[in-house]
Coordinates of C-alpha atoms and ligand atoms in Angstrom, one line a residue:
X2 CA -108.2 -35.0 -32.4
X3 CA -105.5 -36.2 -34.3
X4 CA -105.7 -39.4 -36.5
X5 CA -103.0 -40.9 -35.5
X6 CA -102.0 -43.0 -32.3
X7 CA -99.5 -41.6 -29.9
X8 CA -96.7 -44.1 -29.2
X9 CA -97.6 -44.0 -25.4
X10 CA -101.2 -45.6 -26.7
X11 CA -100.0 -47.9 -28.7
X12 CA -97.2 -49.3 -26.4
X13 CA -99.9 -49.2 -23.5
X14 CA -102.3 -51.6 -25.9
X15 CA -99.4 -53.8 -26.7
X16 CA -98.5 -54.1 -23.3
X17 CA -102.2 -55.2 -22.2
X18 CA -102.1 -57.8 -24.8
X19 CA -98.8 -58.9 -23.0
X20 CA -100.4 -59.3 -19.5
X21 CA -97.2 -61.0 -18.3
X22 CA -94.7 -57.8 -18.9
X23 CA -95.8 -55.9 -16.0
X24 CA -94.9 -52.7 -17.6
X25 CA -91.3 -52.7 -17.1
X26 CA -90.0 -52.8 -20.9
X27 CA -92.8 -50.3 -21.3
X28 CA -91.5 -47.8 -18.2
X29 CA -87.7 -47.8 -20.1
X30 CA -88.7 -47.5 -23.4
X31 CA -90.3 -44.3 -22.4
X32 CA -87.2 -42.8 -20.7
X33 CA -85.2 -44.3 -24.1
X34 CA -87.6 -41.7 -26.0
X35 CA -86.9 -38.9 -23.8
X36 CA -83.3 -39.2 -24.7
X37 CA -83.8 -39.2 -28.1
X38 CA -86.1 -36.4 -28.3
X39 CA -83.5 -34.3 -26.3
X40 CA -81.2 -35.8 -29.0
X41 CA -83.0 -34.5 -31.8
X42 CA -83.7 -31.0 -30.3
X43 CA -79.9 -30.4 -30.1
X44 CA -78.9 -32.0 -33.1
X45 CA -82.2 -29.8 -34.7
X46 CA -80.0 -26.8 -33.5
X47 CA -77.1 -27.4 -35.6
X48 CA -74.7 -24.5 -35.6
X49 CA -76.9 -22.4 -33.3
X50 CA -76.3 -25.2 -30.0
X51 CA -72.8 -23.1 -29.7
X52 CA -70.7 -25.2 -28.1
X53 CA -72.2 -28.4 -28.3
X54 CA -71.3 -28.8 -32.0
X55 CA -67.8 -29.1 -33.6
X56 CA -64.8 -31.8 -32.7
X57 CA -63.9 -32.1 -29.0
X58 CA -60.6 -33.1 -28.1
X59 CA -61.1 -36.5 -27.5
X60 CA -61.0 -40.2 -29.2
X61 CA -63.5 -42.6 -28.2
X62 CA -62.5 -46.5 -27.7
X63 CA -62.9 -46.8 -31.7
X64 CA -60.0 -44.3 -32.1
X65 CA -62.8 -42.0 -33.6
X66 CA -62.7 -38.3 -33.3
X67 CA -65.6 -37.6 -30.9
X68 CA -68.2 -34.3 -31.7
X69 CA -69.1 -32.8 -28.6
X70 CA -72.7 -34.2 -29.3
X71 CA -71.2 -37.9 -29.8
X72 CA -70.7 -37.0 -25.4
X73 CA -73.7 -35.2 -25.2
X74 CA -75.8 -37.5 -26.5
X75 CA -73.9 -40.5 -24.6
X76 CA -74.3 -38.3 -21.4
X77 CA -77.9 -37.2 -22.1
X78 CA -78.5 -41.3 -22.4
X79 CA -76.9 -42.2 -19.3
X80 CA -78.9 -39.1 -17.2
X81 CA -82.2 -40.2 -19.0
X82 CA -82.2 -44.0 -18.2
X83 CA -80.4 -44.7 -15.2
X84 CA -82.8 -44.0 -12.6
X85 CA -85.7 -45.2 -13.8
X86 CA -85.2 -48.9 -12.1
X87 CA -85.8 -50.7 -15.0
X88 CA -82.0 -51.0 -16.2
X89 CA -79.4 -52.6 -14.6
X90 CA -76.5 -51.3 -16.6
X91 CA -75.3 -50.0 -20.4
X92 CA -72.7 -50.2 -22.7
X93 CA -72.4 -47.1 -25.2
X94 CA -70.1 -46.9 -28.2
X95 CA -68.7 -43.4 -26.4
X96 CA -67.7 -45.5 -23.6
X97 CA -64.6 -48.1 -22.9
X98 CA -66.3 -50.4 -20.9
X99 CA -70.5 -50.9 -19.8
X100 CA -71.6 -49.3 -16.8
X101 CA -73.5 -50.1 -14.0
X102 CA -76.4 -48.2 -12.6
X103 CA -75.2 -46.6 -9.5
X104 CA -76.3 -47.6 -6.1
X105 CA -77.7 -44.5 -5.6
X106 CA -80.3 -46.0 -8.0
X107 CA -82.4 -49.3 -7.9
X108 CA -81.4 -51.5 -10.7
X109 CA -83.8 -53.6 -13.3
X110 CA -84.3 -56.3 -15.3
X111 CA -82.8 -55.2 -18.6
X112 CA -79.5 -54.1 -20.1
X113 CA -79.3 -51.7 -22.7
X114 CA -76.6 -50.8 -25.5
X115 CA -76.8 -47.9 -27.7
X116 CA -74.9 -45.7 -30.2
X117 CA -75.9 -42.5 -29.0
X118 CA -75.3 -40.7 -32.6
X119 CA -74.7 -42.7 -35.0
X120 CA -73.0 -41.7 -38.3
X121 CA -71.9 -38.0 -36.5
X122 CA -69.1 -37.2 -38.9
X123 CA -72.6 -35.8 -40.8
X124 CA -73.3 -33.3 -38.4
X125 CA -70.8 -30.8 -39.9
X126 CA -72.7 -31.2 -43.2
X127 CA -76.4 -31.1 -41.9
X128 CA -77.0 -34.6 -42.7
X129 CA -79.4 -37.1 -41.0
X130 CA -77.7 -39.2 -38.2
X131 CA -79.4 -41.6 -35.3
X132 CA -79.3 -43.4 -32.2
X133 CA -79.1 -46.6 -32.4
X134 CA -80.3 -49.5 -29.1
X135 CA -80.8 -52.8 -27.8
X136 CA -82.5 -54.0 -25.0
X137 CA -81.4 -57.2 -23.3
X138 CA -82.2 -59.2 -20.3
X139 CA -79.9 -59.2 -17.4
X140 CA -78.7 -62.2 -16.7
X141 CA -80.3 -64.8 -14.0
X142 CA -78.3 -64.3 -10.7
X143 CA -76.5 -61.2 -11.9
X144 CA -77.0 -58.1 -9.8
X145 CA -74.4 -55.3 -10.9
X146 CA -73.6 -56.0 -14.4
X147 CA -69.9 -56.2 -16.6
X148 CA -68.7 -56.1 -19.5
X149 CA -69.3 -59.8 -19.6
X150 CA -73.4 -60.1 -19.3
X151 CA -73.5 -57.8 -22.3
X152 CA -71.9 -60.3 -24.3
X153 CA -75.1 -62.0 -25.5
X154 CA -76.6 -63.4 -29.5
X155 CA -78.7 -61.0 -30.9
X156 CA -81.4 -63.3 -30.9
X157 CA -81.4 -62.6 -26.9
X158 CA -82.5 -59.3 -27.6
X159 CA -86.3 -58.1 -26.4
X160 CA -86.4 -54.8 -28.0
X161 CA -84.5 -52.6 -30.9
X162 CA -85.0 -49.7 -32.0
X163 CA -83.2 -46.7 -33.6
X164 CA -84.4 -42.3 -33.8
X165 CA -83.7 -41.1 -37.2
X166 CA -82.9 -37.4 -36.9
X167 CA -83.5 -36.5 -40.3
X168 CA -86.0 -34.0 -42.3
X169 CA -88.2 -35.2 -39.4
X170 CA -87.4 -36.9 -36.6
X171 CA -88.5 -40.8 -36.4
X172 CA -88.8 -43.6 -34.2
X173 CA -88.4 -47.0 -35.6
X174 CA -89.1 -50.2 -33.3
X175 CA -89.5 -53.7 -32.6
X176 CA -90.0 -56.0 -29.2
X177 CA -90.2 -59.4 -31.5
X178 CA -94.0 -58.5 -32.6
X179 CA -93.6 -56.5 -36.2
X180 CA -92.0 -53.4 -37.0
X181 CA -93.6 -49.9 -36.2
X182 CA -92.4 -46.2 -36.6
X183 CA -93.4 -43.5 -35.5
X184 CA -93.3 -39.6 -36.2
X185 CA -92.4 -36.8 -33.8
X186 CA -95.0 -33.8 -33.4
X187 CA -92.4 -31.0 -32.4
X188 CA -95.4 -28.7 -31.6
X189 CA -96.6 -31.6 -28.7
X190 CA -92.8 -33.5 -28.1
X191 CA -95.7 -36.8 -28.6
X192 CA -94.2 -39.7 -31.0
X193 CA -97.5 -40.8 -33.3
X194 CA -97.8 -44.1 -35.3
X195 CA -97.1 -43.3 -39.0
X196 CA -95.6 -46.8 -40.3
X197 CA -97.3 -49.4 -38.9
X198 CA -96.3 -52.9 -39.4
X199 CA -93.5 -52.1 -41.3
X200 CA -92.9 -54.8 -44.3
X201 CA -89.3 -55.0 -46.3
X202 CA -90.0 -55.6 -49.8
X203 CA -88.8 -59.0 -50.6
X204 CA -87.3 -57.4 -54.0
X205 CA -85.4 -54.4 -54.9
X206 CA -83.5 -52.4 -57.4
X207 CA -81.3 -50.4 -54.8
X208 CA -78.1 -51.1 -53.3
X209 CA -76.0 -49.1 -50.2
X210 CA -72.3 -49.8 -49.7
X211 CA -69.5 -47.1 -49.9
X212 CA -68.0 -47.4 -53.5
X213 CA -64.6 -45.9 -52.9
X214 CA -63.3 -49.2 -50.8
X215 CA -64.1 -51.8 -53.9
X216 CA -60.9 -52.8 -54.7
X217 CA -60.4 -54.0 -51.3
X218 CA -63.3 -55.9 -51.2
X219 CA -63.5 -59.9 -51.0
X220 CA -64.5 -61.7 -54.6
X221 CA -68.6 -62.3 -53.7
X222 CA -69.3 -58.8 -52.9
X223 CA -67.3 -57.2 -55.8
X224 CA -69.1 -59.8 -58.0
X225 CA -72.6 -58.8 -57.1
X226 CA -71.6 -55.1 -57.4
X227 CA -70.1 -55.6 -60.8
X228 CA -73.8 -57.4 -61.4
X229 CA -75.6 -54.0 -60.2
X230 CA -73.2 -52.2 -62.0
X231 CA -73.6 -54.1 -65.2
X232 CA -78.1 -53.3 -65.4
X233 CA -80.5 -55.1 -67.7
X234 CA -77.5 -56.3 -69.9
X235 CA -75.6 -58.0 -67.0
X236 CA -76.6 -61.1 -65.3
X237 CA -79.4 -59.8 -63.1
X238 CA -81.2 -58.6 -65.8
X239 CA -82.4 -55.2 -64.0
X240 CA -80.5 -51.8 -63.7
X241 CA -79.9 -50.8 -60.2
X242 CA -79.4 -47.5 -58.6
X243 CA -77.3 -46.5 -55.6
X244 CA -77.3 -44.4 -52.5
X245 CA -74.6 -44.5 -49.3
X246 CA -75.2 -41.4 -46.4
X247 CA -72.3 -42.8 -44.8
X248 CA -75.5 -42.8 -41.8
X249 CA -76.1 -46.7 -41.4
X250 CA -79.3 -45.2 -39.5
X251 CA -80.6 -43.6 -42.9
X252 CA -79.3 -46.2 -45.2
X253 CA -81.7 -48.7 -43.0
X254 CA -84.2 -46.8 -42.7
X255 CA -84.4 -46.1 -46.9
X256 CA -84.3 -49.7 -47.2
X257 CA -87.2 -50.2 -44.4
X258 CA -89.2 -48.1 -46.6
X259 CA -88.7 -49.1 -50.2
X260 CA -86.6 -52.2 -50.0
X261 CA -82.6 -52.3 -50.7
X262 CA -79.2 -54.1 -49.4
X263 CA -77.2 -52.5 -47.1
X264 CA -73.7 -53.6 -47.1
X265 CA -70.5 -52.6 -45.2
X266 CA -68.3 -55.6 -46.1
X267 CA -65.6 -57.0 -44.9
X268 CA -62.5 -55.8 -46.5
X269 CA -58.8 -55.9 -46.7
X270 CA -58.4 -52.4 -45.5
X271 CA -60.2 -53.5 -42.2
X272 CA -58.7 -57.2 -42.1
X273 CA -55.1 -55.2 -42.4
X274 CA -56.0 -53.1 -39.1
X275 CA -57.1 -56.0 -37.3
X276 CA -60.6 -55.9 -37.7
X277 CA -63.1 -58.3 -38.5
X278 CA -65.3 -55.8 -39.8
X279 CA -66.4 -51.9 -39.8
X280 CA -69.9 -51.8 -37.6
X281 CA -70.4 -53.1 -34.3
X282 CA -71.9 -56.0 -33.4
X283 CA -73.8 -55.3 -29.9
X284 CA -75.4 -51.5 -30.4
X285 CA -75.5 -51.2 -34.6
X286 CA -75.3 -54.4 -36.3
X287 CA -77.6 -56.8 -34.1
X288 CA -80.1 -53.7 -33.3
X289 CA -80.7 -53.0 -37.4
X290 CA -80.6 -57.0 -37.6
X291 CA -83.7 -57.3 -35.6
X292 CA -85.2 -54.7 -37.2
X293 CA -84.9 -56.4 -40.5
X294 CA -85.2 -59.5 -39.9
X295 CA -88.9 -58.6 -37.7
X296 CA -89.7 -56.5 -41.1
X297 CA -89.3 -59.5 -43.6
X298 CA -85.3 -59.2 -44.3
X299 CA -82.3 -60.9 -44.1
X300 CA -78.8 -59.9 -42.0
X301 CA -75.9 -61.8 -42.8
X302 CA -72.2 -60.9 -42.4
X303 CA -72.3 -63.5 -46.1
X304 CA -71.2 -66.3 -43.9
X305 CA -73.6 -66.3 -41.3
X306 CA -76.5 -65.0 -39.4
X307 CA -75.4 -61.6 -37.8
X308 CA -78.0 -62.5 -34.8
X309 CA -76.7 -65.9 -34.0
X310 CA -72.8 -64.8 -33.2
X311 CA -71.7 -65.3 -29.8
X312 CA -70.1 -61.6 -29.2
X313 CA -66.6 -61.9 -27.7
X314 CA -66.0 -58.3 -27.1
X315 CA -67.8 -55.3 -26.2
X316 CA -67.0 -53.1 -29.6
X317 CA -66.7 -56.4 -31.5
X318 CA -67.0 -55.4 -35.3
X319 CA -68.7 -57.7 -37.7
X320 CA -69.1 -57.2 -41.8
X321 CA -73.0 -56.2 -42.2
X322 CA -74.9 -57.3 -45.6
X323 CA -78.5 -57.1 -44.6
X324 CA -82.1 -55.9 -46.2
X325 CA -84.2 -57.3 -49.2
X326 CA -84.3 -60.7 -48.8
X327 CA -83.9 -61.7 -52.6
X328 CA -80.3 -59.8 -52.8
X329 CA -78.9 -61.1 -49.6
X330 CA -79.9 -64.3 -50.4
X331 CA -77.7 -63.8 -53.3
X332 CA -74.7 -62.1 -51.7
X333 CA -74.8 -65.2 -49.2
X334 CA -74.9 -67.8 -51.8
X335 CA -72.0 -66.0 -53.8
X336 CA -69.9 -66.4 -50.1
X337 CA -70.3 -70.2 -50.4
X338 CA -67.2 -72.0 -50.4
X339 CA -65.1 -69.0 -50.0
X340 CA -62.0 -68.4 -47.6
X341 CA -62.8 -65.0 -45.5
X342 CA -60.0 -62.5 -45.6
X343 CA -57.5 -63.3 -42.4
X344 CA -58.1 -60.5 -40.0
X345 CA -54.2 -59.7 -38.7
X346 CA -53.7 -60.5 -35.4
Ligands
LIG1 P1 -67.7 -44.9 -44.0 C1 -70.9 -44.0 -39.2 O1 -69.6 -43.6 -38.7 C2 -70.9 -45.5 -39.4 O2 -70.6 -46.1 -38.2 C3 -72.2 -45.9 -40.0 O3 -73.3 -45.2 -39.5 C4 -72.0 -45.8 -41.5 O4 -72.8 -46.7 -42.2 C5 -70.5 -46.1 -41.7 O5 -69.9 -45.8 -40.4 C6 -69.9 -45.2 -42.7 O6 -68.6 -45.6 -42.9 O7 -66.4 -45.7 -44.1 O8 -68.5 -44.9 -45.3 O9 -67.5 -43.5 -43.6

């Protein structure tokens, strides 16, 4: 018998305490983990799936070289959810624009958005990547979704949750009652309850952001860097270490576990190329936010709350500063009074 609860168990008991839910969220969610696990077996393949790994000839709407899993795992997504009568439509960051569950289908309640694989430029190098999604309510009135009705705040959402495919493959989620992940059993394909009630630690000594594009930062985050940088000498009295997997799943889930800031700043670079940031808002940077803010941290872009921005666009990009309360706090306070970089139009 094993000691730990299977996620159908737990999710059933949460449910039961949410007489009101009738099942619904419950019935997706299920069909969202039966993606990722087919996620994780061919991404657990590596070289040996053949032709499912390498580049494929294609760019998706980010102008990013796609993998042939980046459309695998988009298509595997689309198959595993669309019938289930739950979902009324998705928006995927493989895809232009969201789309709505075919007629062939009954449609549901809740819109999803998702980054299928997450971080895949690490799949050449056998290094962790994810999926990443958020569940949202379709709106009142609304039968076949666009683009439009997945413009919504973060604080709209009703459930996020990312798979880590790393040395094991986990599932990390929230519906707005605590943080809980869970562990796959390859030998059964059953998720079981390893992290329960997942807490940030309000502190930390460990900060994420990808080094190489510092001169281009703006002023506050090259300040607190140059802090970390300078240890127990400098101004925050404590030396720091650093870690970037260039895998925002893995760099959030590290901080989940022992604490950390995750940035990906804004930066000239981006503001140069027109963008207002590096991850997007609807499928990676409101998901994670949830996640950390339902864990006990903080998710800022260092000028405001990431979950309270009225989304304009589908792939709308937003800088990302989130984790350890104490360290965004401080990141936020050093924005204060500052002129943002002008993104060129
Ligand atoms: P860079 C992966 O492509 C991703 O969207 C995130 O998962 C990750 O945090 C970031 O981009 C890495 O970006 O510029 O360091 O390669």
């Amino acid at each position: 018998m094993s000691q730990y609860t299977s996620f159908y168990k737990f999710i059933s008991e949460e449910q039961r305490e949410r007489p009101f839910s009738g099942g619904k969220l419950t019935g997706l969610l299920l069909e969202v983990i039966s993606a990722c696990k087919k996620i994780a077996f061919l991404t657990g393949q590596g070289q040996l799936a053949g032709q499912a790994v390498g580049a494929a000839e294609t760019e998706n709407v980010q102008g990013e070289q796609q993998k042939k899993l980046d459309i695998l795992s988009n298509e595997l997504f689309i198959e595993s959810t669309q019938w289930c009568g739950y979902l009324a439509g998705m928006a995927s960051e493989e895809m232009d624009n969201s789309l709505s569950v075919p007629d062939i289908y009954p449609r549901g309640k809740y819109l999803i958005t998702f980054d299928p694989l997450d971080g895949s430029s690490n799949i050449d190098i056998n290094v962790s990547v994810g999926t990443i999604f958020s569940i949202l309510e379709l709106p009142q009135g609304v039968d076949k979704p666009t683009d439009k009705d997945f413009l919504q705040q973060g604080i709209k959402q009703v459930c996020a949750g990312y798979c880590l495919y790393g040395t094991s493959t986990m599932l990390v989620l929230t519906t707005g009652n605590g943080v809980n992940g869970f562990t796959l059993d390859p030998g059964t394909g059953d998720f079981f309850l390893t992290m329960p009630d997942i807490k940030l630690p309000k502190e930390t000594n460990e900060y994420s952001i990808n080094q190489s594009y510092s001169r281009h930062w703006e002023p506050p985050v090259q300040r607190y860097v140059d802090e970390c940088l300078a240890g127990v000498e400098g101004p925050l009295e404590k030396n720091y270490n650093m870690r970037w997997v260039a895998s925002m799943v893995a760099d959030v889930h590290r901080l989940l576990c022992r604490g950390g800031i995750f940035m990906y700043p804004m930066d000239a670079r981006l503001a140069a190329k027109g963008d207002a940031g590096k991850l997007r808002l609807l499928y990676e940077a409101n998901p994670m936010s949830f996640i950390v803010e339902q864990a006990g941290g903080v998710a800022s872009t260092g000028r405001e709350r990431i979950m309270e921005i009225r989304p304009n666009a589908l792939h709308q990009r937003v800088p990302v500063i989130m984790g350890s309360q104490v360290e965004v706090d401080r990141v936020v306070s050093y924005h204060d009074g500052t002129t943002p970089i002008a993104v060129a139009g």
